[in-house]
mmCIF file of C-alpha atoms and ligand atoms in Angstrom:
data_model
loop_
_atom_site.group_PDB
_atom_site.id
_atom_site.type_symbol
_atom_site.label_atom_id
_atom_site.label_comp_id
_atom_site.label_asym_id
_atom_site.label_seq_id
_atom_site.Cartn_x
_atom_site.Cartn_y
_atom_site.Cartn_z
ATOM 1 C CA UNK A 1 0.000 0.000 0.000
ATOM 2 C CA UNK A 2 1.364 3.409 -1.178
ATOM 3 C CA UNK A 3 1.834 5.981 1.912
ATOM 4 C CA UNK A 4 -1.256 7.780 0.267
ATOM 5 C CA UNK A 5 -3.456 5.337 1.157
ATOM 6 C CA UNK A 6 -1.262 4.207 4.714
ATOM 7 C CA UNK A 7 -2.667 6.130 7.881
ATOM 8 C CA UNK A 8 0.252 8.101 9.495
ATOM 9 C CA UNK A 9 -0.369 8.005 13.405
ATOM 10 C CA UNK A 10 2.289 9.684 15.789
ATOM 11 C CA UNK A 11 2.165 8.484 19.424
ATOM 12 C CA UNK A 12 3.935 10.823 21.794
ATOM 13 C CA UNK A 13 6.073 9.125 24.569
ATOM 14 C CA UNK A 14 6.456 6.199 22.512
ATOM 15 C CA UNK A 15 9.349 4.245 23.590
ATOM 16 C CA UNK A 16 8.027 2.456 26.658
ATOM 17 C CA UNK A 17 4.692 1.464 28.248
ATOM 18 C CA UNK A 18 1.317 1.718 26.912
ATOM 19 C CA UNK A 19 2.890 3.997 24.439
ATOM 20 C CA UNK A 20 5.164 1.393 23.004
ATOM 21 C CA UNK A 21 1.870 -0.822 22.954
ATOM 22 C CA UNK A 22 -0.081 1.686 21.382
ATOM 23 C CA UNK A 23 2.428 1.918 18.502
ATOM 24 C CA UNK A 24 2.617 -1.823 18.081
ATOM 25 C CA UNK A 25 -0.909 -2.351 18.108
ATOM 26 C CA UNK A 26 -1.704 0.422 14.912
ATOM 27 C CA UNK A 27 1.508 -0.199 13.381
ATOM 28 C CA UNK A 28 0.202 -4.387 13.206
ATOM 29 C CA UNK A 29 -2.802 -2.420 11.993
ATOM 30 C CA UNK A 30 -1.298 -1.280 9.183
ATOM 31 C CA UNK A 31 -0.772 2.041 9.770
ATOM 32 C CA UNK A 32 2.812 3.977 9.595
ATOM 33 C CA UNK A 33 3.571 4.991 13.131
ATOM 34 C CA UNK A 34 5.910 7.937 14.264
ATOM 35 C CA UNK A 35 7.555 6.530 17.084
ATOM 36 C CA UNK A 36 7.710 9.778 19.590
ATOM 37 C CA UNK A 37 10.358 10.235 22.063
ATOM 38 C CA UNK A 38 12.173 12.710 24.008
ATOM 39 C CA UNK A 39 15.376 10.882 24.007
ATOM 40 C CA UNK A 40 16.600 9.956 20.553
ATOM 41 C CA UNK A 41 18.393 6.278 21.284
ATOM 42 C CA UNK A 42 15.429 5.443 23.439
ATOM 43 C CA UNK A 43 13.184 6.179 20.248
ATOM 44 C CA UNK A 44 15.869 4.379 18.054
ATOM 45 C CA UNK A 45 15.478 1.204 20.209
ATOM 46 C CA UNK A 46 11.441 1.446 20.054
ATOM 47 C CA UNK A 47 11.525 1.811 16.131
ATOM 48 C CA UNK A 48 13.787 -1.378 15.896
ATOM 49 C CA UNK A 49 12.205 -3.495 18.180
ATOM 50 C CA UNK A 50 8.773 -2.322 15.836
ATOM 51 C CA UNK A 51 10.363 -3.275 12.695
ATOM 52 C CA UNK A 52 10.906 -6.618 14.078
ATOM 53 C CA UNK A 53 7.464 -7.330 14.277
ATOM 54 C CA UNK A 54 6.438 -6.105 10.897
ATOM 55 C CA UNK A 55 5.564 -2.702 12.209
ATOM 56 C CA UNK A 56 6.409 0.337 9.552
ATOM 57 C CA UNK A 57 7.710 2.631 12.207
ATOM 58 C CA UNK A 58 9.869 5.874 12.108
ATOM 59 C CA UNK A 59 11.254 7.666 15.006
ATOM 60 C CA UNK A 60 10.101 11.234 15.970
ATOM 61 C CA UNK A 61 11.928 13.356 18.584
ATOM 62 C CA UNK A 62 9.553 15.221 20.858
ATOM 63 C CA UNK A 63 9.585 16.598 24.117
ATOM 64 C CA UNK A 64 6.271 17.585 24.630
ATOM 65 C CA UNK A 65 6.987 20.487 26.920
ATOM 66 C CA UNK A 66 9.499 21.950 24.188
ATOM 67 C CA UNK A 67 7.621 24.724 22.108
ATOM 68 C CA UNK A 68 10.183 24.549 19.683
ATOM 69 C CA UNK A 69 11.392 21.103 19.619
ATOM 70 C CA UNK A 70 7.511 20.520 19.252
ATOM 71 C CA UNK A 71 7.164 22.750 16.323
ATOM 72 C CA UNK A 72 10.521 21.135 14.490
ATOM 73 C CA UNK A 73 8.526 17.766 14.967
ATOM 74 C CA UNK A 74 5.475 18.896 13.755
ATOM 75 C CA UNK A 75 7.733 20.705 10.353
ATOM 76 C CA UNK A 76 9.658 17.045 9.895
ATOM 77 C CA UNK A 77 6.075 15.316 9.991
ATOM 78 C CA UNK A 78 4.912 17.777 7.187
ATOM 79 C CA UNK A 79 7.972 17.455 5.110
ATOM 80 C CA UNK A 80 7.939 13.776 5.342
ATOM 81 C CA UNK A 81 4.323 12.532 5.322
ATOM 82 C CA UNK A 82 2.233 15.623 4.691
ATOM 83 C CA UNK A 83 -0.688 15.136 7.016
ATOM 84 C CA UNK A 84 -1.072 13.098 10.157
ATOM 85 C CA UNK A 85 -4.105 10.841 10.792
ATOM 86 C CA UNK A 86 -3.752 9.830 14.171
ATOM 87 C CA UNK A 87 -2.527 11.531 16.842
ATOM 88 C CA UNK A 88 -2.061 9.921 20.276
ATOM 89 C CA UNK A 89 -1.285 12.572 23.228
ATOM 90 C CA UNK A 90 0.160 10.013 25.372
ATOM 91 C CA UNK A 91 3.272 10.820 27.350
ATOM 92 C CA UNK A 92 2.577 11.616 30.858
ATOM 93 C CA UNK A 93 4.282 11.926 34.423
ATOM 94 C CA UNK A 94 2.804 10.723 37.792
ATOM 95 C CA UNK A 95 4.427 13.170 40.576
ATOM 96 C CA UNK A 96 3.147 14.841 43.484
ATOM 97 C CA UNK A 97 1.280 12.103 45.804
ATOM 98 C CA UNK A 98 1.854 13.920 48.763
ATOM 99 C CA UNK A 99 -1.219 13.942 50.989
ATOM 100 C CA UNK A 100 -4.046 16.997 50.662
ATOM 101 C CA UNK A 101 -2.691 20.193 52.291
ATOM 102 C CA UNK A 102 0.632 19.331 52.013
ATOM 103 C CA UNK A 103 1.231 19.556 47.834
ATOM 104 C CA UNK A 104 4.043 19.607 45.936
ATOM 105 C CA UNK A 105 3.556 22.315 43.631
ATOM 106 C CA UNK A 106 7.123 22.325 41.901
ATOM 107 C CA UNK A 107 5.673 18.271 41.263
ATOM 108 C CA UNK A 108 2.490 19.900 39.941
ATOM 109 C CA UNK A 109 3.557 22.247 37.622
ATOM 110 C CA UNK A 110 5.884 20.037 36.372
ATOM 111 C CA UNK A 111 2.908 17.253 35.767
ATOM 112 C CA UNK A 112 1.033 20.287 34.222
ATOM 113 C CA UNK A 113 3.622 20.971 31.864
ATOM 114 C CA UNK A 114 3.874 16.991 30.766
ATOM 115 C CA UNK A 115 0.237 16.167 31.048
ATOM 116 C CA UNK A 116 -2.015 19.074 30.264
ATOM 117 C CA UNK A 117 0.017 21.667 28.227
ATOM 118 C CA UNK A 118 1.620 19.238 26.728
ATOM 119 C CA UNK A 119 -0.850 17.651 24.245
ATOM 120 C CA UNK A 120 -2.218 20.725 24.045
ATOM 121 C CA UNK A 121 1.040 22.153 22.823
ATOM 122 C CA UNK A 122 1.304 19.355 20.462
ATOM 123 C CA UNK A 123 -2.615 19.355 19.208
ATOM 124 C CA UNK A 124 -2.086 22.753 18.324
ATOM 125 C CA UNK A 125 1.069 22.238 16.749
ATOM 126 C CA UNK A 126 -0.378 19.290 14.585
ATOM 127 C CA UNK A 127 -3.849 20.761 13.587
ATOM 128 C CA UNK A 128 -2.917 21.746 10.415
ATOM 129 C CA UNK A 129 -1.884 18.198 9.315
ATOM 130 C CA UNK A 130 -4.830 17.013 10.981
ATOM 131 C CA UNK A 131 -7.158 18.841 8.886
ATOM 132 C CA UNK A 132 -5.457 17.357 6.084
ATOM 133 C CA UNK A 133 -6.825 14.021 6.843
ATOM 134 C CA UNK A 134 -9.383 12.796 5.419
ATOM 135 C CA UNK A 135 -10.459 11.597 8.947
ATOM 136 C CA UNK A 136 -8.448 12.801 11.583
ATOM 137 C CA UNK A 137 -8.636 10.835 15.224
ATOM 138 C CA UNK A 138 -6.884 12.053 18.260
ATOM 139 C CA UNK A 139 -6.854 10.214 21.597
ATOM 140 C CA UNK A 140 -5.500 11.879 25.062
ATOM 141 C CA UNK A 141 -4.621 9.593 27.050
ATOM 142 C CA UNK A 142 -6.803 10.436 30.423
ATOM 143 C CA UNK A 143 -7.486 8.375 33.431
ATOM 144 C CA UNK A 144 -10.356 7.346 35.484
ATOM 145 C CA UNK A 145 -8.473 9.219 38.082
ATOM 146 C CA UNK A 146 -9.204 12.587 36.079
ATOM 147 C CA UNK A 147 -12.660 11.354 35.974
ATOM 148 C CA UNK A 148 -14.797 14.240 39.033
ATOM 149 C CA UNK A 149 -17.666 11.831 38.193
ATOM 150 C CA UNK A 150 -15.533 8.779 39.577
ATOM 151 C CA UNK A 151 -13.847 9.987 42.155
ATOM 152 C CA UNK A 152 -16.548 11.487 43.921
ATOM 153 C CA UNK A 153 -19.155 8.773 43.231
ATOM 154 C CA UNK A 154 -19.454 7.301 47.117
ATOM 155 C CA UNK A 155 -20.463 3.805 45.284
ATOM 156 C CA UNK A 156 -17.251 4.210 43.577
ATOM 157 C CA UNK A 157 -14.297 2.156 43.324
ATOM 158 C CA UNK A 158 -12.288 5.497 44.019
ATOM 159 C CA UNK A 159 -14.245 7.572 46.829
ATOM 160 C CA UNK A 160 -11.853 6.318 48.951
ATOM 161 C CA UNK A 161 -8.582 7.508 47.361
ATOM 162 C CA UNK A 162 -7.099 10.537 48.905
ATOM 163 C CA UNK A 163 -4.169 12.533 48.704
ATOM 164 C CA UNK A 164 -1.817 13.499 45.377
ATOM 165 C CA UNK A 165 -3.761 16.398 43.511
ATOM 166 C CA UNK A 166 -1.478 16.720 40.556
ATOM 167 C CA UNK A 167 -2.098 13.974 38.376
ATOM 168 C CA UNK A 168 -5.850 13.497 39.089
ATOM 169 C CA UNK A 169 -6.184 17.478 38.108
ATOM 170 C CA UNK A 170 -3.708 17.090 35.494
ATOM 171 C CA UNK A 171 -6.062 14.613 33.591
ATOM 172 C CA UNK A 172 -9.442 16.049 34.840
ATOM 173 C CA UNK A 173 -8.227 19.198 32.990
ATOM 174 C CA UNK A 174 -6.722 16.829 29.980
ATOM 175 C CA UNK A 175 -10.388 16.438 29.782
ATOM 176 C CA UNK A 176 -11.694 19.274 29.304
ATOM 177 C CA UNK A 177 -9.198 20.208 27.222
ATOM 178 C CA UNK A 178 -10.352 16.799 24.915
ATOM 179 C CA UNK A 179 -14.346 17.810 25.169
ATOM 180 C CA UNK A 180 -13.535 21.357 23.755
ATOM 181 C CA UNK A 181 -11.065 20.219 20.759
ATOM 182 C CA UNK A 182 -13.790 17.686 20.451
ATOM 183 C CA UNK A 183 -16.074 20.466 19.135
ATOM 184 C CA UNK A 184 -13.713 22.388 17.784
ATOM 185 C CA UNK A 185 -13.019 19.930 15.437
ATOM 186 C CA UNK A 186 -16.283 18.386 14.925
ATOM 187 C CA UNK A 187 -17.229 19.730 11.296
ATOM 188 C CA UNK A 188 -13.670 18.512 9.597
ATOM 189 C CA UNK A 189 -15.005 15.171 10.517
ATOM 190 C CA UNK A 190 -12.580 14.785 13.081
ATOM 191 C CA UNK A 191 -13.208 12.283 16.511
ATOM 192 C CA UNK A 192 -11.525 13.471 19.755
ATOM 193 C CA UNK A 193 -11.671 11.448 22.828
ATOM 194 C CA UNK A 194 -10.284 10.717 25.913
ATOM 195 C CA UNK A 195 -8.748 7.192 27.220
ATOM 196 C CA UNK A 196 -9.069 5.341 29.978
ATOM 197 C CA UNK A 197 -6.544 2.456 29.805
ATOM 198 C CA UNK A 198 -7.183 1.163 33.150
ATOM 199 C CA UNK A 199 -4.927 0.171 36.085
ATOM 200 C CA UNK A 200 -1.933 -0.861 33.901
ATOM 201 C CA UNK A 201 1.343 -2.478 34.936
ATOM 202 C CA UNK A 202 3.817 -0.088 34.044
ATOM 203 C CA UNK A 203 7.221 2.440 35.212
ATOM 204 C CA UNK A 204 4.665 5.218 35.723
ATOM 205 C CA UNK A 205 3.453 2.780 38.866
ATOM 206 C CA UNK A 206 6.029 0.601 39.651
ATOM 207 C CA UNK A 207 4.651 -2.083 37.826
ATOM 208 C CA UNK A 208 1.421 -2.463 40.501
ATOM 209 C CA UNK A 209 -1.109 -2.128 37.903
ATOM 210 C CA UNK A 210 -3.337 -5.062 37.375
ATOM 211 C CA UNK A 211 -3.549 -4.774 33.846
ATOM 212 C CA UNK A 212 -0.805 -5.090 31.017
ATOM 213 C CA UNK A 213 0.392 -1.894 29.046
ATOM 214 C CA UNK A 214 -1.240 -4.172 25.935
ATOM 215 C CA UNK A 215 -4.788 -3.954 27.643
ATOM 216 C CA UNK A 216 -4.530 -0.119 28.213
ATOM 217 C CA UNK A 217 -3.079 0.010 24.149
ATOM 218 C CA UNK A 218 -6.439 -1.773 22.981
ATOM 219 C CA UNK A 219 -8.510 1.480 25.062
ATOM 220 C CA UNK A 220 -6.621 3.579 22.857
ATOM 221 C CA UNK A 221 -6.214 1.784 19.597
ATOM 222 C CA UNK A 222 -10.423 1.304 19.907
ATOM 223 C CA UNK A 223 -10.519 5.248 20.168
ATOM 224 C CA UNK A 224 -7.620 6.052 17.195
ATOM 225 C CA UNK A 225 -9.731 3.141 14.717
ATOM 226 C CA UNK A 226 -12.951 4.832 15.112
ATOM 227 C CA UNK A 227 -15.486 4.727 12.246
ATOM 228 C CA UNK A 228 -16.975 8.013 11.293
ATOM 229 C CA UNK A 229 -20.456 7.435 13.267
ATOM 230 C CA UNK A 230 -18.237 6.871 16.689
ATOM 231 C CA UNK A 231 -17.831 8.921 19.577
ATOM 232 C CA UNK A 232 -16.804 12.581 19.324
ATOM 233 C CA UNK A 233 -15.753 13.674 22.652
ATOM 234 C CA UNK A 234 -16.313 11.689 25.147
ATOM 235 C CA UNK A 235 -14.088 9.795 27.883
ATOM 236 C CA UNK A 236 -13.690 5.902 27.469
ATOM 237 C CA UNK A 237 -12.506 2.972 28.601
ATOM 238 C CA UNK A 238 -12.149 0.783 31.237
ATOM 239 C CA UNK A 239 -14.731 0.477 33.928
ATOM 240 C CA UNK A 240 -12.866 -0.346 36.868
ATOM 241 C CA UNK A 241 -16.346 -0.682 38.705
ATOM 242 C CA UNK A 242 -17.460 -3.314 36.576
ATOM 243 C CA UNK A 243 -18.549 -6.924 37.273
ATOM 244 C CA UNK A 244 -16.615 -8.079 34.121
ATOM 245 C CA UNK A 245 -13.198 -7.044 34.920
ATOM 246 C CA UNK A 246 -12.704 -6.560 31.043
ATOM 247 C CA UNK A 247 -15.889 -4.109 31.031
ATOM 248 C CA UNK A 248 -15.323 -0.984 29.142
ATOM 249 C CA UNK A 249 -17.223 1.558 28.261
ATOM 250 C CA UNK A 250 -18.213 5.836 28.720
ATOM 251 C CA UNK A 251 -17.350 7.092 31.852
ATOM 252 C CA UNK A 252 -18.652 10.248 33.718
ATOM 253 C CA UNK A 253 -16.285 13.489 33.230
HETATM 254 N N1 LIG B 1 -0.112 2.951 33.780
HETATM 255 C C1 LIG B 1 -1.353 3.226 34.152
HETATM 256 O O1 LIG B 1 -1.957 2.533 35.002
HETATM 257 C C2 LIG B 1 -2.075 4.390 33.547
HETATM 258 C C3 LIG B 1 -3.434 4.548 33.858
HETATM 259 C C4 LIG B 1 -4.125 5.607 33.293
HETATM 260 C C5 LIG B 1 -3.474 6.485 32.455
HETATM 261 N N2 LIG B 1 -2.143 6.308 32.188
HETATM 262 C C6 LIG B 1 -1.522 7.264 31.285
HETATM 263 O O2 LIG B 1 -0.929 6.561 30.206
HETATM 264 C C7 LIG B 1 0.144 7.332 29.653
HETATM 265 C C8 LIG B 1 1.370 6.451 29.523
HETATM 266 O O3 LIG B 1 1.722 6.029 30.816
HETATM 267 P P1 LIG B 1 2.569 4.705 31.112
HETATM 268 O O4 LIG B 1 1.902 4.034 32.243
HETATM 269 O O5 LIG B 1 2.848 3.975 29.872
HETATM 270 O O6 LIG B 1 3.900 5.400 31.692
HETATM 271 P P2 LIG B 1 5.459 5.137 31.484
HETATM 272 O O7 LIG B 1 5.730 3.706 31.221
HETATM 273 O O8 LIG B 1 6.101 5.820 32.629
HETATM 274 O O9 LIG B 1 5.771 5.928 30.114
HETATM 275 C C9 LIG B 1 5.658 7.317 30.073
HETATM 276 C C10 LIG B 1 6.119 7.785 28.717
HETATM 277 O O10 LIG B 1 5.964 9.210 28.671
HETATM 278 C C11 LIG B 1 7.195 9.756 28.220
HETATM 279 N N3 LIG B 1 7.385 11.131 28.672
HETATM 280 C C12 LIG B 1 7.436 11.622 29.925
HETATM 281 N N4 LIG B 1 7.670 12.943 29.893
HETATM 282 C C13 LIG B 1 7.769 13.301 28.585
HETATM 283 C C14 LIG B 1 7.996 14.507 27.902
HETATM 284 N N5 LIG B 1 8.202 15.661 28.545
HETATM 285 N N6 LIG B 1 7.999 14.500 26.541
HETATM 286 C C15 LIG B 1 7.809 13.350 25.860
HETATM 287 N N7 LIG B 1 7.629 12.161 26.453
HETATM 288 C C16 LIG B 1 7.596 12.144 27.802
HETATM 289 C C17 LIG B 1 8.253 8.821 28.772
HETATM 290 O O11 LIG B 1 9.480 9.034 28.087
HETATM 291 P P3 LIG B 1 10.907 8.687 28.778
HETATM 292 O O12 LIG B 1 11.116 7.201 28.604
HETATM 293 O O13 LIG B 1 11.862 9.527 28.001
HETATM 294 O O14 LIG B 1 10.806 9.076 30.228
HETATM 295 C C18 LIG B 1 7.599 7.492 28.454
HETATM 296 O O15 LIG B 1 7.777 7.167 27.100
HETATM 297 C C19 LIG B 1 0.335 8.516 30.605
HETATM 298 O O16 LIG B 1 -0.320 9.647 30.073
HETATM 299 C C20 LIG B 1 -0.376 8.063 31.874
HETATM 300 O O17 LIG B 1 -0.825 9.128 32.658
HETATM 301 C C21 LIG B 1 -1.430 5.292 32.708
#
């Protein structure tokens, strides 16, 4: 298949975790992924171990809270491929558990400037070569922690967690963020939603999770593959609350 007809998805924070999985999984797809990474060889290694499964991957340096390294990425992509089809806001940081009253807010703004103004930075920096697609998907990669609805459900399977404001606030805003470039991008036939990947065993947690970084790729592969009647704006996913552990569906903002 020429490149014309090959979806071109770029997945930011790409070389590890549900990332890497997320690249796998559209590259065995079909589509030609931009492997994203902040550190060259790391992104070098990811593209490799790709190739070796079949996967049609390139590497893409990108630090998502560089304005300008962003914008060089965004040039490359243009020169390159011309338009982007998929674009996967998925590299995130996990700082700042420290208990209520007691926050870290060097850890926050630092998980502000990876999570939240981050894939903003990066939408932004892409739309153009998103509106050249034909049908543009982008998925931020969100968490039932961001979710107000699920965290302050008292029948919830998260009322009870306390403490560490960054990262839940981080991805409530993520969010928002998603629901408005959701309608922003609504008439150029794009779909923008938000992933919930679940409790996934990875760095970011120390490997607790309880699900692999493969299970968490599938959220977000579901949401990047979407046909044109599917979901614009809404956040998705695993429901952690669920009697079938593999449950997954809309969850509350
Ligand atoms: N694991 C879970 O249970 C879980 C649940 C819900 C949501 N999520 C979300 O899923 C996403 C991926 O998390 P993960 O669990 O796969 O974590 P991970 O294994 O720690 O991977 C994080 C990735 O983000 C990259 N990254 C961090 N800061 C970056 C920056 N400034 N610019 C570009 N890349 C950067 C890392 O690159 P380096 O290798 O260079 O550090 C790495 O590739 C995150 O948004 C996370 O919040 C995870």
């Amino acid at each position: 298949m020429s490149e014309t007809n090959t979806r071109i998805a770029l997945v930011t924070g790409a070389n590890r975790g549900i990332g890497f999985q997320t690249a796998r999984l559209l590259g065995l797809e079909g589509m030609t992924v931009l492997v994203g990474s902040r550190d060259a060889g790391r992104g070098a290694e990811a593209v490799r171990a790709l190739e070796k499964e079949g996967v049609t991957a390139h590497p893409l340096e990108i630090d998502v809270t560089d304005a300008a390294g962003v914008a060089a990425a965004a040039e490359r992509v243009a020169h390159d491929h011309g338009r982007l089809d998929v674009l996967v806001n998925n590299a995130g940081v996990a700082l700042g558990w420290g208990a209520a009253g007691a926050t870290d807010l060097a850890a926050f703004r630092e998980v502000l400037e990876v999570n939240l103004l981050g894939p903003v930075a990066v939408t932004d920096a892409f739309l153009g070569l998103l509106r050249r697609s034909p049908a543009p998907r982008v998925v931020n990669v969100s968490s039932e922690i961001g979710s107000i609805g699920t965290l302050t459900d008292p029948e919830g399977p998260f009322f009870g967690l306390s403490g560490g404001l960054p990262y839940p606030a981080s991805k409530a805003a993520l969010n928002m963020a998603t629901a408005l470039y959701a309608k922003e991008l609504a008439g150029a036939g794009a779909k923008v939603n938000a992933a919930n990947p679940g409790y996934c065993a990875t760095d970011l947690n120390g490997h607790a999770g309880t699900r692999t970084a493969e299970q968490g790729a599938r959220v977000v592969l579901h949401l990047a593959t979407l046909p044109g009647d599917g979901p614009n704006g809404v956040l998705w996913g695993h429901l952690a609350g669920a009697s079938d552990p593999d449950a997954h569906g809309v969850l509350p903002w």
